[in-house]
mmCIF file of C-alpha atoms and ligand atoms in Angstrom:
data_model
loop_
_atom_site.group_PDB
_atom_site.id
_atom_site.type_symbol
_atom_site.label_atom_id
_atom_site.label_comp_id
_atom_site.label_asym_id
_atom_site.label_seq_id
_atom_site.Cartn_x
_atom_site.Cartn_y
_atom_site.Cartn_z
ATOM 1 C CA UNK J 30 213.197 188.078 65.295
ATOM 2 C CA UNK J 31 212.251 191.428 66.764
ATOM 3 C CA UNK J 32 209.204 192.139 69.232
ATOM 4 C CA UNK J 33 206.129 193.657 66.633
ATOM 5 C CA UNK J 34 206.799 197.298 68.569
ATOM 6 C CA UNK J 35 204.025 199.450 69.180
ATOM 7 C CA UNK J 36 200.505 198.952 67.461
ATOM 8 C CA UNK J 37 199.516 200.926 64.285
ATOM 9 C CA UNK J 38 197.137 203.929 65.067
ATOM 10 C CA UNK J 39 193.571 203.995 63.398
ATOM 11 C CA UNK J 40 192.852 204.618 59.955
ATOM 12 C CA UNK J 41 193.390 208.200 58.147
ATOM 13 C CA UNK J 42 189.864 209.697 58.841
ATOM 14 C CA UNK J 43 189.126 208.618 62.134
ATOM 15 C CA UNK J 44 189.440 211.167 65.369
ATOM 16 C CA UNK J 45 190.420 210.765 68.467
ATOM 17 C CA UNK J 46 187.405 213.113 69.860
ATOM 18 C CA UNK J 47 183.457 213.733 69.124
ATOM 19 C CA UNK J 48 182.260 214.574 65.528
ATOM 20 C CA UNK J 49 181.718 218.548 65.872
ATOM 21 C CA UNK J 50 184.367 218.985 69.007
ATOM 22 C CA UNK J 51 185.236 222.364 67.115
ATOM 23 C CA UNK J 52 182.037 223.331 65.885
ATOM 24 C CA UNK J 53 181.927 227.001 66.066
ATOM 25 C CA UNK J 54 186.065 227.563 66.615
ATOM 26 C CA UNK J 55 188.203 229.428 64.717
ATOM 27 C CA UNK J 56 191.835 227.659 64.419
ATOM 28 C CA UNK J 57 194.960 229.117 62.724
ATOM 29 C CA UNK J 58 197.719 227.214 61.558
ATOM 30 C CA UNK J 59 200.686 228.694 60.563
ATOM 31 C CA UNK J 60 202.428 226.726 57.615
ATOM 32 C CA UNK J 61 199.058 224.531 57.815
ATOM 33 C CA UNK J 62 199.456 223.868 54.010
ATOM 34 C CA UNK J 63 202.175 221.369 53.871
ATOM 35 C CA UNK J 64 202.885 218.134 56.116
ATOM 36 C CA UNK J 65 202.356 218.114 60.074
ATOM 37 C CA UNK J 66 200.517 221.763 59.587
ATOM 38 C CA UNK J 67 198.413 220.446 56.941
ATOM 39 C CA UNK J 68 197.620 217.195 59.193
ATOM 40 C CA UNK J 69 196.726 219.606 61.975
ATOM 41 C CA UNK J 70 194.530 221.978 59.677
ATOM 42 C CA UNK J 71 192.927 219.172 58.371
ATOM 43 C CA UNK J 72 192.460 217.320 61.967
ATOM 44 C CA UNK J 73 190.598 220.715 63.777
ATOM 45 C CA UNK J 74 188.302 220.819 60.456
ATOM 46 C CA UNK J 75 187.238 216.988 60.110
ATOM 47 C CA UNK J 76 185.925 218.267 64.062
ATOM 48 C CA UNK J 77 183.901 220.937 62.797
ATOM 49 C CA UNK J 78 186.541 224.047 63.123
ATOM 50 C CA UNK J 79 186.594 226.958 60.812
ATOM 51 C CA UNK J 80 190.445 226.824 60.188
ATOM 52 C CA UNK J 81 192.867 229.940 58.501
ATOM 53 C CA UNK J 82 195.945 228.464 56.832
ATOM 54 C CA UNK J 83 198.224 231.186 57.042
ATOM 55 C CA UNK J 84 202.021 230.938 54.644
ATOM 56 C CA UNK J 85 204.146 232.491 52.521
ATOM 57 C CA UNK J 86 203.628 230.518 49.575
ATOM 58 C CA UNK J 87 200.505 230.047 47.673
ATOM 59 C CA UNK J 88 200.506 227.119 46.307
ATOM 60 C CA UNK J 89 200.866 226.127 49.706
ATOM 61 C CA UNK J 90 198.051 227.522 51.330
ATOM 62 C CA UNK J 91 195.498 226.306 49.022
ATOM 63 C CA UNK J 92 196.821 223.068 49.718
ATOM 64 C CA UNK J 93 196.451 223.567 53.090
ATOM 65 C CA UNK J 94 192.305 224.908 52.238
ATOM 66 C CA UNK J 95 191.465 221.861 49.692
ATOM 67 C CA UNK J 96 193.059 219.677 52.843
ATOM 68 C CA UNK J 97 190.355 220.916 55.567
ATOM 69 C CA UNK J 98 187.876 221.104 53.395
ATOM 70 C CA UNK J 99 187.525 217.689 51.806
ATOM 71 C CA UNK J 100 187.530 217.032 55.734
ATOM 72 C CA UNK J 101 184.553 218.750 55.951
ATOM 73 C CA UNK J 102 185.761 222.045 57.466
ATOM 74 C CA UNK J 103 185.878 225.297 56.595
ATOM 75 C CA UNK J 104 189.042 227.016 55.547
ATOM 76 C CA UNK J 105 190.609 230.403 54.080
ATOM 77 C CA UNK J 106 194.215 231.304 53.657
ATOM 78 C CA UNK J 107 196.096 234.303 54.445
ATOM 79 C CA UNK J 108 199.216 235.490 53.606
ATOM 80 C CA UNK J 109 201.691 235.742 55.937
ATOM 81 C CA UNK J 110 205.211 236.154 57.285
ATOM 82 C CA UNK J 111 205.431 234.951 60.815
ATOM 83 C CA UNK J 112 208.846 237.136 61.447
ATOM 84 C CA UNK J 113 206.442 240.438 60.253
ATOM 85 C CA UNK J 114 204.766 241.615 63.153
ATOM 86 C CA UNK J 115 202.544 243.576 60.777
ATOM 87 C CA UNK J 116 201.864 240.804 58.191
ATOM 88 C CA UNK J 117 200.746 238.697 61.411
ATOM 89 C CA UNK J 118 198.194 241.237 62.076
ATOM 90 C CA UNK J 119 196.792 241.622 58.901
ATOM 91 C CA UNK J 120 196.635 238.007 58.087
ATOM 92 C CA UNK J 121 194.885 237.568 61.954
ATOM 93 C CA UNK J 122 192.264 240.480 60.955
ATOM 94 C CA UNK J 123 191.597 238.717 57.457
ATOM 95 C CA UNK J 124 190.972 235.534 59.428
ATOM 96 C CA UNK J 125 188.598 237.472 61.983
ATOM 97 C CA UNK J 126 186.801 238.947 59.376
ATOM 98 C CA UNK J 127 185.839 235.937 57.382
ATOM 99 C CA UNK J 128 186.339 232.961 59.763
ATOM 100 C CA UNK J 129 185.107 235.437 63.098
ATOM 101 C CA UNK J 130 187.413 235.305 66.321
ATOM 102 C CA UNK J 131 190.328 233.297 66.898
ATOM 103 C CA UNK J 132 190.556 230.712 69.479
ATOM 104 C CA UNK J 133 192.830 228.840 68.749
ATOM 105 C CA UNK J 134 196.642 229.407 67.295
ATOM 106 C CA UNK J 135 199.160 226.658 66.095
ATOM 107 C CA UNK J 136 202.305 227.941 66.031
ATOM 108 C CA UNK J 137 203.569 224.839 63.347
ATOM 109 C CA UNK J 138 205.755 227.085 60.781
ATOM 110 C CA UNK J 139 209.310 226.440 60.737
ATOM 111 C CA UNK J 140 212.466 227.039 58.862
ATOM 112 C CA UNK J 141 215.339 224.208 58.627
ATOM 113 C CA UNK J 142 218.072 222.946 57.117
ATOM 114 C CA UNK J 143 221.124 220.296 58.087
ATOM 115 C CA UNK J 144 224.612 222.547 58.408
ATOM 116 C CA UNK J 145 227.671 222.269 60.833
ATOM 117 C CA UNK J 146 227.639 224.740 62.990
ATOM 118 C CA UNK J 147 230.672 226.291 61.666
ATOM 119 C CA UNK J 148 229.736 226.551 58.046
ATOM 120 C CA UNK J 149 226.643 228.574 59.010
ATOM 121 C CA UNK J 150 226.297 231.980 57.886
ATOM 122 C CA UNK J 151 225.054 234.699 60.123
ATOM 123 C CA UNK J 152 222.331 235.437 57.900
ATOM 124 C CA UNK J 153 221.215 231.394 58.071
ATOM 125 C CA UNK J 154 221.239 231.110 61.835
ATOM 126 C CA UNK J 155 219.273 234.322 61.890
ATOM 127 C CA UNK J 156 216.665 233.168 59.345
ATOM 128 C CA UNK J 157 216.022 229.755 61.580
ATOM 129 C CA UNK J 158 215.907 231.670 64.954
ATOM 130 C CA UNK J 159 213.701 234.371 63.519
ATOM 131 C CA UNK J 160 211.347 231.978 61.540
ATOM 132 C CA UNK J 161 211.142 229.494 64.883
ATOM 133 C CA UNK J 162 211.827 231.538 67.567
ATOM 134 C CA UNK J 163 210.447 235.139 66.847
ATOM 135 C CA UNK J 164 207.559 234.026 64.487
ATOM 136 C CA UNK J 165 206.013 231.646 67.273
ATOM 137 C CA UNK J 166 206.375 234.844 69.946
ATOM 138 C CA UNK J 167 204.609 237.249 67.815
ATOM 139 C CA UNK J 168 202.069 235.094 66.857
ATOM 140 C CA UNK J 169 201.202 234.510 69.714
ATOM 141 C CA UNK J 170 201.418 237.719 71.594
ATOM 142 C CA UNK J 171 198.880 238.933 68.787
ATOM 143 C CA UNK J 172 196.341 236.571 69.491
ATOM 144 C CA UNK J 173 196.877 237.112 73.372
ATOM 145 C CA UNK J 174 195.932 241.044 72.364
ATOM 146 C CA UNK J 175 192.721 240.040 71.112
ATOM 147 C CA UNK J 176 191.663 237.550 73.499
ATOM 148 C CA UNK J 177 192.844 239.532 77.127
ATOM 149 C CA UNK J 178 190.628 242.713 75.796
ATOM 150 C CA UNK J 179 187.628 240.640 74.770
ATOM 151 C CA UNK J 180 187.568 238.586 77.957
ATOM 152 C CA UNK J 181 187.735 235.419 75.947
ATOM 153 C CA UNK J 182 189.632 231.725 76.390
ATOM 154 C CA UNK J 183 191.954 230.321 73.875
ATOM 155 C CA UNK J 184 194.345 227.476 73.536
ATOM 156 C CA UNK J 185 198.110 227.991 71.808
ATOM 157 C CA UNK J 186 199.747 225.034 70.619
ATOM 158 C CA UNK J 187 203.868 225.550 69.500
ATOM 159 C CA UNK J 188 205.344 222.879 67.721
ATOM 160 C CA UNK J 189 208.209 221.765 68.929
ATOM 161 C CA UNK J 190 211.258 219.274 68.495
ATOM 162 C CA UNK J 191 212.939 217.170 70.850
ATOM 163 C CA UNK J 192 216.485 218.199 70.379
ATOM 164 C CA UNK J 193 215.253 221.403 72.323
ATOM 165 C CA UNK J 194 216.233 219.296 75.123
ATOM 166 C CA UNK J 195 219.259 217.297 74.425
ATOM 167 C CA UNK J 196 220.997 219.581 71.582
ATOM 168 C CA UNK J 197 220.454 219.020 67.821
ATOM 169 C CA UNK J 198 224.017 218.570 66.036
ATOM 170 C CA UNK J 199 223.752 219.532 62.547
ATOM 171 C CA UNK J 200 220.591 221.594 63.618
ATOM 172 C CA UNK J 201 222.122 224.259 66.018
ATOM 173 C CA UNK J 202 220.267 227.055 64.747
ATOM 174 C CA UNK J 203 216.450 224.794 65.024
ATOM 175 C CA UNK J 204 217.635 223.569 68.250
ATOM 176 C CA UNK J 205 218.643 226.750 69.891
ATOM 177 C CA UNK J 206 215.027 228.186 68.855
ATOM 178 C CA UNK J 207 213.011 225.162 69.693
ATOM 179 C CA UNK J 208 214.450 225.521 73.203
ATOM 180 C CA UNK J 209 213.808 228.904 73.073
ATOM 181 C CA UNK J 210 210.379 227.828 71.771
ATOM 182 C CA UNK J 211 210.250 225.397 74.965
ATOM 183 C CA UNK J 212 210.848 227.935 77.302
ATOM 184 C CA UNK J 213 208.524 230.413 75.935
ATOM 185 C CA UNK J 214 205.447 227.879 76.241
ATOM 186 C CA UNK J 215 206.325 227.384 80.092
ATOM 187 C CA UNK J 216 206.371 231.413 80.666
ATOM 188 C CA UNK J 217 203.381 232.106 78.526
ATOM 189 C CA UNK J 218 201.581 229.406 79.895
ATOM 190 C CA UNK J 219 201.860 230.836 83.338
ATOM 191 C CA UNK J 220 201.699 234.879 82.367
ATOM 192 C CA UNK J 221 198.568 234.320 80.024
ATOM 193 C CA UNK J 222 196.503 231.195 82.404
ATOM 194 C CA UNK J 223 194.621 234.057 84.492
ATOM 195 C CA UNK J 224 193.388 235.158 81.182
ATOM 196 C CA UNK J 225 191.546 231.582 80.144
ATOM 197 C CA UNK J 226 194.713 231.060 77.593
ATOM 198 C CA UNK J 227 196.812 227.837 77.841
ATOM 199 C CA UNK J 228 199.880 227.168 76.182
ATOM 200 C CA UNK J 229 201.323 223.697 75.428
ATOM 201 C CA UNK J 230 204.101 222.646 73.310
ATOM 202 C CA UNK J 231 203.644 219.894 70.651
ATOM 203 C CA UNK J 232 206.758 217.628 69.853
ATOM 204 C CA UNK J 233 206.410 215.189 66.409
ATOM 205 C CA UNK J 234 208.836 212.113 66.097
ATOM 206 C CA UNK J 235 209.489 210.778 62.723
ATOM 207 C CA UNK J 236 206.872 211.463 61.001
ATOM 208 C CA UNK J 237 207.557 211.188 57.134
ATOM 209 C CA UNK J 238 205.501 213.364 55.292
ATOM 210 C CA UNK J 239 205.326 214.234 51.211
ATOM 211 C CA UNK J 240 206.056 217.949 51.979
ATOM 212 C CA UNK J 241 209.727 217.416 53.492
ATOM 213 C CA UNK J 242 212.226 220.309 52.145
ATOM 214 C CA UNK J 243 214.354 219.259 49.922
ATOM 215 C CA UNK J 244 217.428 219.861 52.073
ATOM 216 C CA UNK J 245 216.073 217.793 55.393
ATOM 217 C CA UNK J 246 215.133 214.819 52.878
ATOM 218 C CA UNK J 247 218.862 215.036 51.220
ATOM 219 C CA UNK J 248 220.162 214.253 54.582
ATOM 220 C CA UNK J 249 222.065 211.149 54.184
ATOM 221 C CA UNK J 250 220.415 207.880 54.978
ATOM 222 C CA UNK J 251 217.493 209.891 55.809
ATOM 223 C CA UNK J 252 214.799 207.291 54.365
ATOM 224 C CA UNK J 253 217.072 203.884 54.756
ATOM 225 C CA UNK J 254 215.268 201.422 57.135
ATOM 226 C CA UNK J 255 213.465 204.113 59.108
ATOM 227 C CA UNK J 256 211.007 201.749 60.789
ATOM 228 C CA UNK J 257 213.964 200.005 62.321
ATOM 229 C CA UNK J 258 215.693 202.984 63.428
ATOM 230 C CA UNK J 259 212.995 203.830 66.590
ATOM 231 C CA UNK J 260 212.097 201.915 69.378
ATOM 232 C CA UNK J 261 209.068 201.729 67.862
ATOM 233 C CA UNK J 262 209.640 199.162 65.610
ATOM 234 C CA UNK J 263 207.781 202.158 63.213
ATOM 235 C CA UNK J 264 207.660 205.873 61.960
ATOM 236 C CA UNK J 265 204.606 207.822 63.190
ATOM 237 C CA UNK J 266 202.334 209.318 61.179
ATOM 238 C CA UNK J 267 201.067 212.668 60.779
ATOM 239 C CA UNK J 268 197.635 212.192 62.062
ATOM 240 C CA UNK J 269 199.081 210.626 65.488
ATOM 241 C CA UNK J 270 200.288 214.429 66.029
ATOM 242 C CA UNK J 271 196.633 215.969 64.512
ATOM 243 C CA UNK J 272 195.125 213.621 67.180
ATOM 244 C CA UNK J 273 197.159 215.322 69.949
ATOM 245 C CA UNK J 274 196.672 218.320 68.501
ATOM 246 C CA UNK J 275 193.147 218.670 69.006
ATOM 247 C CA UNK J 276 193.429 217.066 72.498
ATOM 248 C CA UNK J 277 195.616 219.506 73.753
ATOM 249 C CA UNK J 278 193.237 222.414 72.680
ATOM 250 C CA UNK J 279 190.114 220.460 73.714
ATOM 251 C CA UNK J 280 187.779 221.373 77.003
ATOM 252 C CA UNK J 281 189.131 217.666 77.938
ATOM 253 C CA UNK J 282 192.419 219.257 78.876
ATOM 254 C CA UNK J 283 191.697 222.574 80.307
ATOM 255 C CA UNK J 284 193.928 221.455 83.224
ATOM 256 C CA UNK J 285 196.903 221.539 80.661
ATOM 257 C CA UNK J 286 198.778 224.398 80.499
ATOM 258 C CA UNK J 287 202.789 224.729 80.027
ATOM 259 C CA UNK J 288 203.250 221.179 79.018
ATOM 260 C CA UNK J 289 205.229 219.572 76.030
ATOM 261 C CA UNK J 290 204.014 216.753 74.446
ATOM 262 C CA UNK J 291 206.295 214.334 72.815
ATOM 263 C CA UNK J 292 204.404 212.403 70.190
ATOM 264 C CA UNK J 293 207.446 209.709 69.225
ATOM 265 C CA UNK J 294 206.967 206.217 70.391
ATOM 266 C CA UNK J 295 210.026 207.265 73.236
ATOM 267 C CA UNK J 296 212.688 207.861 70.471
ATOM 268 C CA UNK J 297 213.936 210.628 71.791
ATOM 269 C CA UNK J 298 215.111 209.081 75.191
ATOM 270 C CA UNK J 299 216.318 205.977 73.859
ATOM 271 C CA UNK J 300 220.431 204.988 74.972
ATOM 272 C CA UNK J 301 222.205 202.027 73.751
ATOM 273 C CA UNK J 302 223.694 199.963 77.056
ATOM 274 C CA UNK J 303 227.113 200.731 74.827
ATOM 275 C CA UNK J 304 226.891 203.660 72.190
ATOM 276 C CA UNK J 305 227.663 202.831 68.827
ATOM 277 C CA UNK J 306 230.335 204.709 67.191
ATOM 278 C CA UNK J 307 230.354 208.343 67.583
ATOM 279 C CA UNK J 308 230.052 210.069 63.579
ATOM 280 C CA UNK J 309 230.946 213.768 63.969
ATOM 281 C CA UNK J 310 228.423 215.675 61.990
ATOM 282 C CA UNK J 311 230.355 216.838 58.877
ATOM 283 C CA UNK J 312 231.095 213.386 58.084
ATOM 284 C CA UNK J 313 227.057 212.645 58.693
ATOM 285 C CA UNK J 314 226.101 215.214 56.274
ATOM 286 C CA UNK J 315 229.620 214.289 53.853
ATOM 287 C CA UNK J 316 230.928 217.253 54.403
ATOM 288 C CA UNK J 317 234.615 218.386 53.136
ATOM 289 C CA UNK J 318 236.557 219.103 55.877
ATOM 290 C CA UNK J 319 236.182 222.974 57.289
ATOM 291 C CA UNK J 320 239.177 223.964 55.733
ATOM 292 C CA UNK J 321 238.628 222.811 52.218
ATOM 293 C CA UNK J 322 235.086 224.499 52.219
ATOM 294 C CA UNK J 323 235.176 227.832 50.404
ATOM 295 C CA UNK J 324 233.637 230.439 52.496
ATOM 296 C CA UNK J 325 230.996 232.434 51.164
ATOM 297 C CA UNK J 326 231.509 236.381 52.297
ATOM 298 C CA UNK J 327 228.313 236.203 54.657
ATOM 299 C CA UNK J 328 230.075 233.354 56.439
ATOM 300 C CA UNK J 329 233.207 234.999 56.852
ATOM 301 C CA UNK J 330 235.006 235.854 60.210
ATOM 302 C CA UNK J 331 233.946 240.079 60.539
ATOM 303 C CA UNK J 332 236.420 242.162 60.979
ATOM 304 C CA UNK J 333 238.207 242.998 64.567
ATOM 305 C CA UNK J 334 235.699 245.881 65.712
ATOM 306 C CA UNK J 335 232.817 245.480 63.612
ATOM 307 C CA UNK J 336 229.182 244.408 64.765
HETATM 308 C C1 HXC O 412 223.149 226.395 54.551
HETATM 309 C C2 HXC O 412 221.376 227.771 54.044
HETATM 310 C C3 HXC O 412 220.631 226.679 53.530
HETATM 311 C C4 HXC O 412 221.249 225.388 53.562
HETATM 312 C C5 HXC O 412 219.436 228.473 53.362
HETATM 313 N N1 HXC O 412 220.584 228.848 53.914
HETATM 314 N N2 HXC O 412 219.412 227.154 53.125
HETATM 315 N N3 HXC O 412 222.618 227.627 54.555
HETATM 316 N N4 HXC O 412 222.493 225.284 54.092
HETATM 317 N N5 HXC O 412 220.627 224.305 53.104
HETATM 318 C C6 HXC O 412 220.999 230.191 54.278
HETATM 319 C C7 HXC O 412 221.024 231.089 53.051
HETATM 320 O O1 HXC O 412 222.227 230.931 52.317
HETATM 321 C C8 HXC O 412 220.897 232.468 53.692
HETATM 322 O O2 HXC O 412 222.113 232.888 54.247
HETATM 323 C C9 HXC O 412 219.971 232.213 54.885
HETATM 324 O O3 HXC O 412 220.029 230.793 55.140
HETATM 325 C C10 HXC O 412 218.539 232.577 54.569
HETATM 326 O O4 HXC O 412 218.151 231.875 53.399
HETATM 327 P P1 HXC O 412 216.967 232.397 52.464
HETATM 328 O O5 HXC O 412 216.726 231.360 51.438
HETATM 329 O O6 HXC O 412 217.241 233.789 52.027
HETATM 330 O O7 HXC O 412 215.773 232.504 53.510
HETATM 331 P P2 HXC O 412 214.242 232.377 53.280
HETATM 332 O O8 HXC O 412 213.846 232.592 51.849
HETATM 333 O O9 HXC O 412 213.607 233.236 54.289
HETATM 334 O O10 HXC O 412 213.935 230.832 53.599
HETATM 335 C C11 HXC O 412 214.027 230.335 54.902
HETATM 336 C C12 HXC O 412 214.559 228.912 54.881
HETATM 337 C C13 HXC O 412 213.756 228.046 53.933
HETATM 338 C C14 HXC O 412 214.534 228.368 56.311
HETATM 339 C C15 HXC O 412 216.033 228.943 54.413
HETATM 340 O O11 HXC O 412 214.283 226.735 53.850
HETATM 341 C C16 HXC O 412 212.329 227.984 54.320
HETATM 342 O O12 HXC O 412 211.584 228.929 54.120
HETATM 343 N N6 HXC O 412 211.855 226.885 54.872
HETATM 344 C C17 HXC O 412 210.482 226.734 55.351
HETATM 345 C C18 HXC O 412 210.114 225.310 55.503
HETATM 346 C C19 HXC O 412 211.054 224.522 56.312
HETATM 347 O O13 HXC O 412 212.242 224.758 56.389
HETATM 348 N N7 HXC O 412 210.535 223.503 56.932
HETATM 349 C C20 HXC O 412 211.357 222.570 57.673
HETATM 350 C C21 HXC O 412 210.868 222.500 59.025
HETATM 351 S S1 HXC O 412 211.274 220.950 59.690
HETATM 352 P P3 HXC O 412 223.123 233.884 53.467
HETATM 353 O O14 HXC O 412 224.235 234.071 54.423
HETATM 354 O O15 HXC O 412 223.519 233.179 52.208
HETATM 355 O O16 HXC O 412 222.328 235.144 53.206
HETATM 356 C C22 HXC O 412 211.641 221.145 61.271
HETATM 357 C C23 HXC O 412 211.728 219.844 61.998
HETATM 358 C C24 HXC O 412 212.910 219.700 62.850
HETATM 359 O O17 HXC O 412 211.821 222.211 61.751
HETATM 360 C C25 HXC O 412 213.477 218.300 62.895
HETATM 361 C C26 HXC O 412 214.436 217.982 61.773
HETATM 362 C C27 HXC O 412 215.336 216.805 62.011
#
């Protein structure tokens, strides 16, 4: 029989800090209308934040509003795409002008999808680096812009992803930007601290969550005995990463700054004493071998001399 693994977390509702922690704050969360974004939003608003749920999809966002306020926050969304520099600072001044000034940022939105390296287009590893990688820099640089002038404090949290440290096969373009992601938290961290502005990163485990895209949850196996595939013994939930969340952007860790938090129940370091048997990733994702795949033109080798 296996050991019970760790403990269950309290019930959906409950937070980890004082009713009204967030009174008076102003939170954005990027993609905060679906899954660990929405768990976030609706986290900083059960503690009494006035939250903007900025995305590009509307049906989305007002998920993302009902979310934080049936939690007894207040909420707007904005429109915005985090790889626009200008959308970002329209979608920041709509949230100023309702919501008032921004303290806090959550740099959750992300773009992803399962493909072997070699099979990705130019245009798709673009996409992921810009989404994860760009969106998360300009987001942030805008809010540092308001806060440096205005002599105020804030707290950036960047979601993150373990496989920014060990790789992500069958995620190259993800992993490569949540590194890059990593990275930019520890140099931000330090450049913007003199300011009163701390940056942490935020890493979920398995979280399973209604809003996963369609192409993560087609992932083979993907939802086959998931509780007995961490050490664990269980998946986390989304509100075990809200709790964080709102810890790391609390005055009870002002001391924080440049950190990544892994919130996974140790999956991510786990090693069998002998590996089991090494799947290469097309045959994870039941691929057709390379050769057999037909190559769509964005895909294709350029051209000797072209950019
Ligand atoms: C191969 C794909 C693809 C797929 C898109 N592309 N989906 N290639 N396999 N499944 C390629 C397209 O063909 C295109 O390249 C390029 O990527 C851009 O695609 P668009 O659809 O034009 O881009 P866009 O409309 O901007 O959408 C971005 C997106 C989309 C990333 C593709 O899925 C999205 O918006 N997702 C947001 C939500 C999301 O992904 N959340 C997951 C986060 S989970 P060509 O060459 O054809 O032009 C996460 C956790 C990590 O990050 C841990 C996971 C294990």
């Amino acid at each position: 029989m296996s050991p019970p693994g760790l403990r269950q977390p309290p019930p959906l509702g409950t937070s980890a800090l004082s009713a009204g922690t967030y009174d008076g704050s102003v939170v954005i969360v990027t993609g905060g209308g679906t899954g660990l974004g929405k768990a976030i939003a609706t986290e900083f608003g059960r503690l009494g934040a006035s939250v903007g749920i900025l995305s590009r999809n509307e049906q989305h966002r007002a998920a993302g509003v009902v979310a934080v306020e049936e939690a007894g926050g207040r909420a707007m969304a904005a429109p915005c795409d985090i790889r626009d520099p200008d959308a970002i600072a329209t979608a920041f001044d709509a949230v100023e002008s309702e919501l008032g000034p921004i303290d806090i940022l959550v740099n959750n939105a992300a773009g992803n999808f399962p493909v072997p390296a070699e099979d990705m287009s130019p245009n798709a590893w673009r996409t992921v680096v810009d989404i994860v990688l760009n969106g998360t820099f300009l987001c942030s640089r805008d809010l540092a812009r308001r806060l440096i002038p205005a002599e105020r404090d804030g707290a950036i949290v960047n979601v993150g992803a373990s496989y920014a440290w060990t790789g992500g096969p069958g995620f190259a373009h993800s992993a490569a930007a949540k590194a890059g992601v990593k990275n930019l938290t520890e140099t931000l961290a330090v450049e913007w601290a003199p300011y009163g502005i701390r940056v942490n990163g935020l890493v979920p485990g398995l979280m399973p969550h209604e809003d996963e895209t369609a192409a993560i949850a087609a992932v083979p196996g993907k939802y086959e005995g998931q509780d007995s595939r961490v050490p664990a013994g269980r998946v986390g939930f989304p509100r075990e990463l809200a709790w964080a969340a709102t810890y790391l952007c609390s005055p009870y860790a002002t001391y924080i700054s440049g950190d990544s938090l892994v919130v996974d129940g140790a999956n991510w370091q786990r090693r069998h004493t002998v590996q089991p048997p090494f799947t290469p990733v097309r045959q994870q994702l039941n691929r057709p071998p390379f050769g057999e795949l037909a190559q769509p033109a964005s895909s294709a080798t350029p051209a000797k001399g072209s950019n």
